[in-house]
PDB file of C-alpha atoms and ligand atoms in Angstrom:
ATOM      1  CA  MET N 146      23.185   0.821  -3.615  1.00  0.00           C
ATOM      2  CA  SER N 147      21.329   3.456  -1.623  1.00  0.00           C
ATOM      3  CA  SER N 148      17.893   2.937  -3.122  1.00  0.00           C
ATOM      4  CA  LEU N 149      16.293   4.492  -0.030  1.00  0.00           C
ATOM      5  CA  ARG N 150      17.929   7.885  -0.602  1.00  0.00           C
ATOM      6  CA  GLU N 151      14.852   9.345  -2.313  1.00  0.00           C
ATOM      7  CA  TYR N 152      12.602   7.975   0.451  1.00  0.00           C
ATOM      8  CA  LYS N 153      14.810   9.675   3.048  1.00  0.00           C
ATOM      9  CA  ARG N 154      15.080  12.947   1.140  1.00  0.00           C
ATOM     10  CA  LYS N 155      11.300  13.382   0.948  1.00  0.00           C
ATOM     11  CA  ARG N 156      10.583  12.921   4.647  1.00  0.00           C
ATOM     12  CA  ARG N 157      11.265  14.574   8.020  1.00  0.00           C
ATOM     13  CA  PHE N 158      11.547  11.784  10.544  1.00  0.00           C
ATOM     14  CA  ASP N 159      11.204  14.090  13.549  1.00  0.00           C
ATOM     15  CA  VAL N 160       7.728  15.044  12.282  1.00  0.00           C
ATOM     16  CA  THR N 161       6.283  11.935  10.637  1.00  0.00           C
ATOM     17  CA  SER N 162       5.751   8.574  12.338  1.00  0.00           C
ATOM     18  CA  GLU N 163       6.777   6.759   9.156  1.00  0.00           C
ATOM     19  CA  PRO N 164       9.782   4.461   9.745  1.00  0.00           C
ATOM     20  CA  PRO N 165      13.280   5.773   8.975  1.00  0.00           C
ATOM     21  CA  PRO N 166      15.162   4.238   6.039  1.00  0.00           C
ATOM     22  CA  GLU N 167      16.732   0.944   6.986  1.00  0.00           C
ATOM     23  CA  LYS N 168      17.639  -1.757   4.565  1.00  0.00           C
ATOM     24  CA  LYS N 169      16.962  -5.307   5.715  1.00  0.00           C
ATOM     25  CA  ALA N 170      15.019  -8.383   4.679  1.00  0.00           C
ATOM     26  CA  SER N 171      11.921 -10.045   6.104  1.00  0.00           C
ATOM     27  CA  LYS N 172      12.029 -13.706   7.111  1.00  0.00           C
ATOM     28  CA  SER N 173      10.486 -14.901   3.851  1.00  0.00           C
ATOM     29  CA  GLY N 174      12.289 -12.258   1.792  1.00  0.00           C
ATOM     30  CA  GLN N 175       9.124 -12.028  -0.299  1.00  0.00           C
ATOM     31  CA  ILE N 176       6.465  -9.992   1.437  1.00  0.00           C
ATOM     32  CA  PHE N 177       3.975  -7.771  -0.331  1.00  0.00           C
ATOM     33  CA  VAL N 178       1.665  -5.090   0.987  1.00  0.00           C
ATOM     34  CA  VAL N 179      -1.040  -2.860  -0.417  1.00  0.00           C
ATOM     35  CA  GLN N 180      -1.588   0.364   1.503  1.00  0.00           C
ATOM     36  CA  LYS N 181      -4.698   2.453   0.966  1.00  0.00           C
ATOM     37  CA  HIS N 182      -3.511   6.050   1.182  1.00  0.00           C
ATOM     38  CA  ARG N 183      -5.750   9.079   1.369  1.00  0.00           C
ATOM     39  CA  ALA N 184      -3.278  11.839   0.456  1.00  0.00           C
ATOM     40  CA  SER N 185      -4.162  14.692  -1.936  1.00  0.00           C
ATOM     41  CA  GLN N 186      -5.661  11.875  -4.047  1.00  0.00           C
ATOM     42  CA  LEU N 187      -6.889   8.523  -2.808  1.00  0.00           C
ATOM     43  CA  HIS N 188      -4.684   5.733  -4.137  1.00  0.00           C
ATOM     44  CA  TYR N 189      -3.356   2.290  -3.277  1.00  0.00           C
ATOM     45  CA  ASP N 190       0.387   1.748  -2.824  1.00  0.00           C
ATOM     46  CA  PHE N 191       1.410  -1.669  -4.080  1.00  0.00           C
ATOM     47  CA  ARG N 192       4.744  -2.891  -2.668  1.00  0.00           C
ATOM     48  CA  LEU N 193       6.848  -6.002  -3.300  1.00  0.00           C
ATOM     49  CA  GLU N 194       9.957  -6.912  -1.315  1.00  0.00           C
ATOM     50  CA  ALA N 195      13.140  -7.232  -3.368  1.00  0.00           C
ATOM     51  CA  GLN N 196      16.749  -6.991  -2.185  1.00  0.00           C
ATOM     52  CA  GLY N 197      15.902  -5.644   1.249  1.00  0.00           C
ATOM     53  CA  VAL N 198      13.513  -2.877   0.186  1.00  0.00           C
ATOM     54  CA  LEU N 199       9.901  -2.544  -0.909  1.00  0.00           C
ATOM     55  CA  LYS N 200       9.658  -1.813  -4.634  1.00  0.00           C
ATOM     56  CA  SER N 201       6.634   0.482  -4.835  1.00  0.00           C
ATOM     57  CA  TRP N 202       3.901   1.606  -7.227  1.00  0.00           C
ATOM     58  CA  ALA N 203       1.016   4.022  -6.672  1.00  0.00           C
ATOM     59  CA  VAL N 204      -2.157   2.519  -8.146  1.00  0.00           C
ATOM     60  CA  PRO N 205      -4.810   5.286  -8.364  1.00  0.00           C
ATOM     61  CA  LYS N 206      -7.798   2.924  -8.682  1.00  0.00           C
ATOM     62  CA  GLY N 207      -6.389   0.028  -6.676  1.00  0.00           C
ATOM     63  CA  PRO N 208      -6.039  -3.584  -7.801  1.00  0.00           C
ATOM     64  CA  ALA N 209      -8.778  -5.215  -9.914  1.00  0.00           C
ATOM     65  CA  LEU N 210      -9.542  -8.947  -9.908  1.00  0.00           C
ATOM     66  CA  ASP N 211     -10.902  -8.749 -13.469  1.00  0.00           C
ATOM     67  CA  PRO N 212      -8.237  -9.836 -16.015  1.00  0.00           C
ATOM     68  CA  LYS N 213      -9.828  -7.488 -18.572  1.00  0.00           C
ATOM     69  CA  VAL N 214      -9.042  -4.496 -16.355  1.00  0.00           C
ATOM     70  CA  LYS N 215      -5.526  -3.073 -16.530  1.00  0.00           C
ATOM     71  CA  ARG N 216      -4.773  -0.767 -13.637  1.00  0.00           C
ATOM     72  CA  LEU N 217      -2.246   2.053 -14.031  1.00  0.00           C
ATOM     73  CA  ALA N 218       0.599   1.681 -11.518  1.00  0.00           C
ATOM     74  CA  MET N 219       3.086   4.555 -11.245  1.00  0.00           C
ATOM     75  CA  ALA N 220       6.511   3.491  -9.983  1.00  0.00           C
ATOM     76  CA  VAL N 221       7.516   5.507  -6.911  1.00  0.00           C
ATOM     77  CA  GLU N 222      10.567   5.464  -4.660  1.00  0.00           C
ATOM     78  CA  ASP N 223      11.635   2.300  -2.825  1.00  0.00           C
ATOM     79  CA  HIS N 224      10.339   2.100   0.749  1.00  0.00           C
ATOM     80  CA  PRO N 225      12.016   0.443   3.764  1.00  0.00           C
ATOM     81  CA  LEU N 226      10.778  -2.991   4.847  1.00  0.00           C
ATOM     82  CA  ASP N 227       9.443  -1.547   8.097  1.00  0.00           C
ATOM     83  CA  TYR N 228       6.963   0.486   6.059  1.00  0.00           C
ATOM     84  CA  ALA N 229       4.997  -2.665   5.232  1.00  0.00           C
ATOM     85  CA  LEU N 230       2.924  -2.550   8.405  1.00  0.00           C
ATOM     86  CA  PHE N 231       2.769   1.217   8.759  1.00  0.00           C
ATOM     87  CA  GLU N 232      -0.817   2.256   9.385  1.00  0.00           C
ATOM     88  CA  GLY N 233      -1.534   5.719  10.675  1.00  0.00           C
ATOM     89  CA  VAL N 234      -1.414   9.385   9.832  1.00  0.00           C
ATOM     90  CA  ILE N 235       1.270  11.338   7.971  1.00  0.00           C
ATOM     91  CA  PRO N 236       0.960  14.959   9.157  1.00  0.00           C
ATOM     92  CA  GLU N 237      -0.707  17.413   6.771  1.00  0.00           C
ATOM     93  CA  GLY N 238       1.857  19.428   4.841  1.00  0.00           C
ATOM     94  CA  GLU N 239       4.413  16.618   4.956  1.00  0.00           C
ATOM     95  CA  TYR N 240       5.192  14.463   1.919  1.00  0.00           C
ATOM     96  CA  GLY N 241       2.230  12.100   1.369  1.00  0.00           C
ATOM     97  CA  GLY N 242       0.307  13.825   4.173  1.00  0.00           C
ATOM     98  CA  GLY N 243      -2.905  11.956   4.999  1.00  0.00           C
ATOM     99  CA  THR N 244      -4.130   8.616   6.296  1.00  0.00           C
ATOM    100  CA  VAL N 245      -2.560   5.230   5.523  1.00  0.00           C
ATOM    101  CA  MET N 246      -4.251   1.812   5.918  1.00  0.00           C
ATOM    102  CA  VAL N 247      -2.655  -1.610   5.507  1.00  0.00           C
ATOM    103  CA  TRP N 248      -5.315  -2.791   3.055  1.00  0.00           C
ATOM    104  CA  ASP N 249      -3.696  -6.158   2.342  1.00  0.00           C
ATOM    105  CA  PHE N 250      -0.474  -7.988   3.073  1.00  0.00           C
ATOM    106  CA  GLY N 251       1.109 -11.409   2.697  1.00  0.00           C
ATOM    107  CA  THR N 252       3.820 -13.087   0.679  1.00  0.00           C
ATOM    108  CA  TYR N 253       4.425 -13.411  -3.041  1.00  0.00           C
ATOM    109  CA  LYS N 254       6.320 -15.758  -5.323  1.00  0.00           C
ATOM    110  CA  PRO N 255       7.864 -14.608  -8.589  1.00  0.00           C
ATOM    111  CA  GLU N 256       6.867 -16.715 -11.598  1.00  0.00           C
ATOM    112  CA  GLU N 257       9.269 -17.759 -14.361  1.00  0.00           C
ATOM    113  CA  THR N 258      12.243 -16.138 -12.623  1.00  0.00           C
ATOM    114  CA  ARG N 259      14.062 -16.059  -9.303  1.00  0.00           C
ATOM    115  CA  ASP N 260      15.572 -12.635  -9.918  1.00  0.00           C
ATOM    116  CA  VAL N 261      12.822 -10.140  -9.131  1.00  0.00           C
ATOM    117  CA  SER N 262      15.075  -7.092  -9.516  1.00  0.00           C
ATOM    118  CA  ALA N 263      16.257  -8.194 -12.965  1.00  0.00           C
ATOM    119  CA  ALA N 264      12.672  -8.849 -14.087  1.00  0.00           C
ATOM    120  CA  LEU N 265      11.626  -5.400 -12.895  1.00  0.00           C
ATOM    121  CA  ARG N 266      14.582  -3.785 -14.658  1.00  0.00           C
ATOM    122  CA  ALA N 267      13.462  -5.584 -17.822  1.00  0.00           C
ATOM    123  CA  GLY N 268       9.956  -4.201 -17.333  1.00  0.00           C
ATOM    124  CA  GLU N 269       7.858  -7.284 -16.625  1.00  0.00           C
ATOM    125  CA  LEU N 270       7.280  -9.400 -13.537  1.00  0.00           C
ATOM    126  CA  LYS N 271       4.774 -12.210 -13.130  1.00  0.00           C
ATOM    127  CA  PHE N 272       4.024 -13.258  -9.573  1.00  0.00           C
ATOM    128  CA  THR N 273       1.613 -15.139  -7.330  1.00  0.00           C
ATOM    129  CA  LEU N 274       0.129 -13.356  -4.322  1.00  0.00           C
ATOM    130  CA  GLN N 275      -0.786 -14.999  -1.042  1.00  0.00           C
ATOM    131  CA  GLY N 276      -2.475 -12.169   0.757  1.00  0.00           C
ATOM    132  CA  LYS N 277      -5.513 -11.876   2.966  1.00  0.00           C
ATOM    133  CA  LYS N 278      -7.475 -10.351   0.082  1.00  0.00           C
ATOM    134  CA  LEU N 279      -5.377 -10.690  -3.067  1.00  0.00           C
ATOM    135  CA  LYS N 280      -4.457 -14.164  -4.250  1.00  0.00           C
ATOM    136  CA  GLY N 281      -3.397 -15.940  -7.399  1.00  0.00           C
ATOM    137  CA  SER N 282      -1.403 -14.887 -10.418  1.00  0.00           C
ATOM    138  CA  TRP N 283      -0.693 -11.278 -11.451  1.00  0.00           C
ATOM    139  CA  THR N 284       1.650  -9.327 -13.682  1.00  0.00           C
ATOM    140  CA  LEU N 285       3.278  -5.932 -13.560  1.00  0.00           C
ATOM    141  CA  VAL N 286       4.360  -4.679 -16.962  1.00  0.00           C
ATOM    142  CA  ARG N 287       6.046  -1.377 -17.782  1.00  0.00           C
ATOM    143  CA  THR N 288       4.544   0.683 -20.594  1.00  0.00           C
ATOM    144  CA  ARG N 289       6.919   3.659 -20.467  1.00  0.00           C
ATOM    145  CA  ASP N 290       9.149   5.470 -17.952  1.00  0.00           C
ATOM    146  CA  ARG N 291       7.466   5.156 -14.563  1.00  0.00           C
ATOM    147  CA  SER N 292       4.148   3.916 -15.963  1.00  0.00           C
ATOM    148  CA  TRP N 293       3.279   0.273 -15.369  1.00  0.00           C
ATOM    149  CA  LEU N 294       0.101  -1.798 -15.592  1.00  0.00           C
ATOM    150  CA  LEU N 295      -1.068  -4.130 -12.820  1.00  0.00           C
ATOM    151  CA  ILE N 296      -3.081  -6.981 -14.319  1.00  0.00           C
ATOM    152  CA  LYS N 297      -4.771 -10.052 -12.827  1.00  0.00           C
ATOM    153  CA  HIS N 298      -4.188 -13.302 -14.684  1.00  0.00           C
ATOM    154  CA  ARG N 299      -7.032 -15.683 -15.409  1.00  0.00           C
ATOM    155  CA  ASP N 300      -7.245 -18.208 -12.577  1.00  0.00           C
ATOM    156  CA  ARG N 301      -9.718 -19.244  -9.921  1.00  0.00           C
ATOM    157  CA  TYR N 302      -9.196 -15.982  -8.057  1.00  0.00           C
ATOM    158  CA  ALA N 303     -10.173 -13.835 -11.055  1.00  0.00           C
ATOM    159  CA  SER N 304     -13.511 -12.084 -10.612  1.00  0.00           C
ATOM    160  CA  GLU N 305     -15.547  -9.103 -11.763  1.00  0.00           C
ATOM    161  CA  LYS N 306     -16.181  -8.234  -8.134  1.00  0.00           C
ATOM    162  CA  ASP N 307     -14.755  -4.871  -7.053  1.00  0.00           C
ATOM    163  CA  ILE N 308     -12.438  -5.964  -4.240  1.00  0.00           C
ATOM    164  CA  THR N 309     -11.799  -2.388  -3.075  1.00  0.00           C
ATOM    165  CA  GLU N 310     -15.556  -2.040  -2.444  1.00  0.00           C
ATOM    166  CA  SER N 311     -16.209  -5.516  -1.075  1.00  0.00           C
ATOM    167  CA  ALA N 312     -13.161  -5.670   1.219  1.00  0.00           C
ATOM    168  CA  PRO N 313     -12.547  -2.070   2.321  1.00  0.00           C
ATOM    169  CA  LEU N 314     -11.190  -2.544   5.852  1.00  0.00           C
ATOM    170  CA  SER N 315      -7.649  -2.702   7.222  1.00  0.00           C
ATOM    171  CA  ALA N 316      -6.131  -6.180   6.940  1.00  0.00           C
ATOM    172  CA  VAL N 317      -4.410  -5.739  10.310  1.00  0.00           C
ATOM    173  CA  THR N 318      -6.832  -3.743  12.473  1.00  0.00           C
ATOM    174  CA  GLY N 319     -10.205  -4.050  10.703  1.00  0.00           C
ATOM    175  CA  ARG N 320     -10.607  -0.269  10.739  1.00  0.00           C
ATOM    176  CA  THR N 321     -12.028   2.044   8.085  1.00  0.00           C
ATOM    177  CA  LEU N 322      -9.830   4.865   6.810  1.00  0.00           C
ATOM    178  CA  ALA N 323     -11.901   7.340   8.856  1.00  0.00           C
ATOM    179  CA  GLU N 324     -11.467   5.281  12.010  1.00  0.00           C
ATOM    180  CA  ILE N 325      -7.698   5.192  11.502  1.00  0.00           C
ATOM    181  CA  ALA N 326      -7.712   8.980  11.042  1.00  0.00           C
ATOM    182  CA  GLU N 327      -9.798   9.435  14.185  1.00  0.00           C
ATOM    183  CA  GLU N 328      -7.658   7.199  16.349  1.00  0.00           C
ATOM    184  CA  GLU N 329      -4.330   8.515  15.083  1.00  0.00           C
ATOM    185  CA  GLY N 330      -5.225  12.206  15.226  1.00  0.00           C
ATOM    186  CA  GLY N 331      -5.743  12.770  11.494  1.00  0.00           C
ATOM    187  CA  ASN N 332      -8.407  14.497   9.404  1.00  0.00           C
ATOM    188  CA  VAL N 333     -11.482  12.288   9.822  1.00  0.00           C
ATOM    189  CA  GLU N 334     -13.726  14.117   7.326  1.00  0.00           C
ATOM    190  CA  ARG N 335     -11.106  13.910   4.625  1.00  0.00           C
ATOM    191  CA  ALA N 336     -10.285  10.265   5.345  1.00  0.00           C
ATOM    192  CA  ALA N 337     -14.006   9.395   5.300  1.00  0.00           C
ATOM    193  CA  THR N 338     -14.131  10.236   1.605  1.00  0.00           C
ATOM    194  CA  GLY N 339     -11.860   7.246   1.029  1.00  0.00           C
ATOM    195  CA  ASP N 340     -14.377   4.791   2.479  1.00  0.00           C
ATOM    196  CA  PRO N 341     -16.882   3.087   0.169  1.00  0.00           C
ATOM    197  CA  PRO N 342     -20.574   4.158   0.364  1.00  0.00           C
ATOM    198  CA  ALA N 343     -21.535   1.074   2.405  1.00  0.00           C
ATOM    199  CA  LEU N 344     -19.324   2.338   5.211  1.00  0.00           C
ATOM    200  CA  LEU N 345     -20.466   5.954   5.178  1.00  0.00           C
ATOM    201  CA  LEU N 346     -22.720   5.492   8.219  1.00  0.00           C
ATOM    202  CA  ARG N 347     -19.896   3.925  10.183  1.00  0.00           C
ATOM    203  CA  SER N 348     -17.550   6.681   9.003  1.00  0.00           C
ATOM    204  CA  LYS N 349     -20.016   9.435   9.873  1.00  0.00           C
ATOM    205  CA  ARG N 350     -20.261   7.982  13.362  1.00  0.00           C
ATOM    206  CA  ALA N 351     -16.484   8.097  13.550  1.00  0.00           C
ATOM    207  CA  ALA N 352     -16.511  11.678  12.274  1.00  0.00           C
ATOM    208  CA  ARG N 353     -19.059  12.745  14.893  1.00  0.00           C
ATOM    209  CA  ARG N 354     -16.988  11.450  17.754  1.00  0.00           C
ATOM    210  CA  THR N 355     -14.557  14.073  18.961  1.00  0.00           C
ATOM    211  CA  ALA N 356     -11.178  13.365  17.479  1.00  0.00           C
ATOM    212  CA  ARG N 357      -8.541  14.247  20.025  1.00  0.00           C
ATOM    213  CA  PRO N 358      -5.425  15.275  18.128  1.00  0.00           C
ATOM    214  CA  ARG N 359      -2.545  13.028  19.063  1.00  0.00           C
ATOM    215  CA  ARG N 360       1.125  13.186  18.348  1.00  0.00           C
ATOM    216  CA  GLY N 361       2.107  11.436  15.142  1.00  0.00           C
ATOM    217  CA  LYS N 362       4.698   9.363  16.970  1.00  0.00           C
ATOM    218  CA  GLU N 363       1.885   7.490  18.693  1.00  0.00           C
ATOM    219  CA  ALA N 364       0.596   6.170  15.383  1.00  0.00           C
ATOM    220  CA  GLN N 365       0.481   2.444  15.205  1.00  0.00           C
ATOM    221  CA  ARG N 366       3.641   0.793  14.051  1.00  0.00           C
ATOM    222  CA  THR N 367       3.636  -2.954  14.228  1.00  0.00           C
ATOM    223  CA  ARG N 368       6.942  -4.738  13.896  1.00  0.00           C
ATOM    224  CA  LEU N 369       7.358  -7.181  11.053  1.00  0.00           C
ATOM    225  CA  ALA N 370       6.947 -10.771  12.131  1.00  0.00           C
TER     226      ALA N 370
HETATM  227 MN1   MN D 245       1.054   6.757  -1.315  1.00  0.00          MN
END
């Protein structure tokens, strides 16, 4: 099954520093990642490892810890495992052009099933997250076509706190979106609009510093542990 064909078709790997399609598994076989992505619209990409790829959803408002809040999650193309720790800048004009932050990562465990792919095909997966920010029990349920809902279950990690506001920095480098843009040669002003108000000062400082454009290939790419 070439589930990475769409991923490959949408990208030019001589231009973007995103990893080329390569199917393989992580050590645990069950990693998850949430990438904050300032493209034409700010969104959060939620990804779960299954069968050697990252099953992926774009969540416009990001995850919510409040079980009463159902967050729209649009299914998008599978991504390669190496994408999990991609943090950097996709050149403007390319597919998904903008700044990408590893907002959270860790491992997950499916609940009530061992066959994640089958559960996803059936349109509902319950799982427990062990991330740096997101923990506890969640569900992804399909409503129609590519539309899913990402919902927190009631447990001790449920909260009305807005986690995207309270924990806005990169889980791997501690940077704001604007700082990632600055250091990887992206559009700092545009990336700054993805930072929460509390970080505006820090972002404005980043924006004032002279951003030296760098080649995309220099963008950070950490290997999976
Ligand atoms: Mn995205």
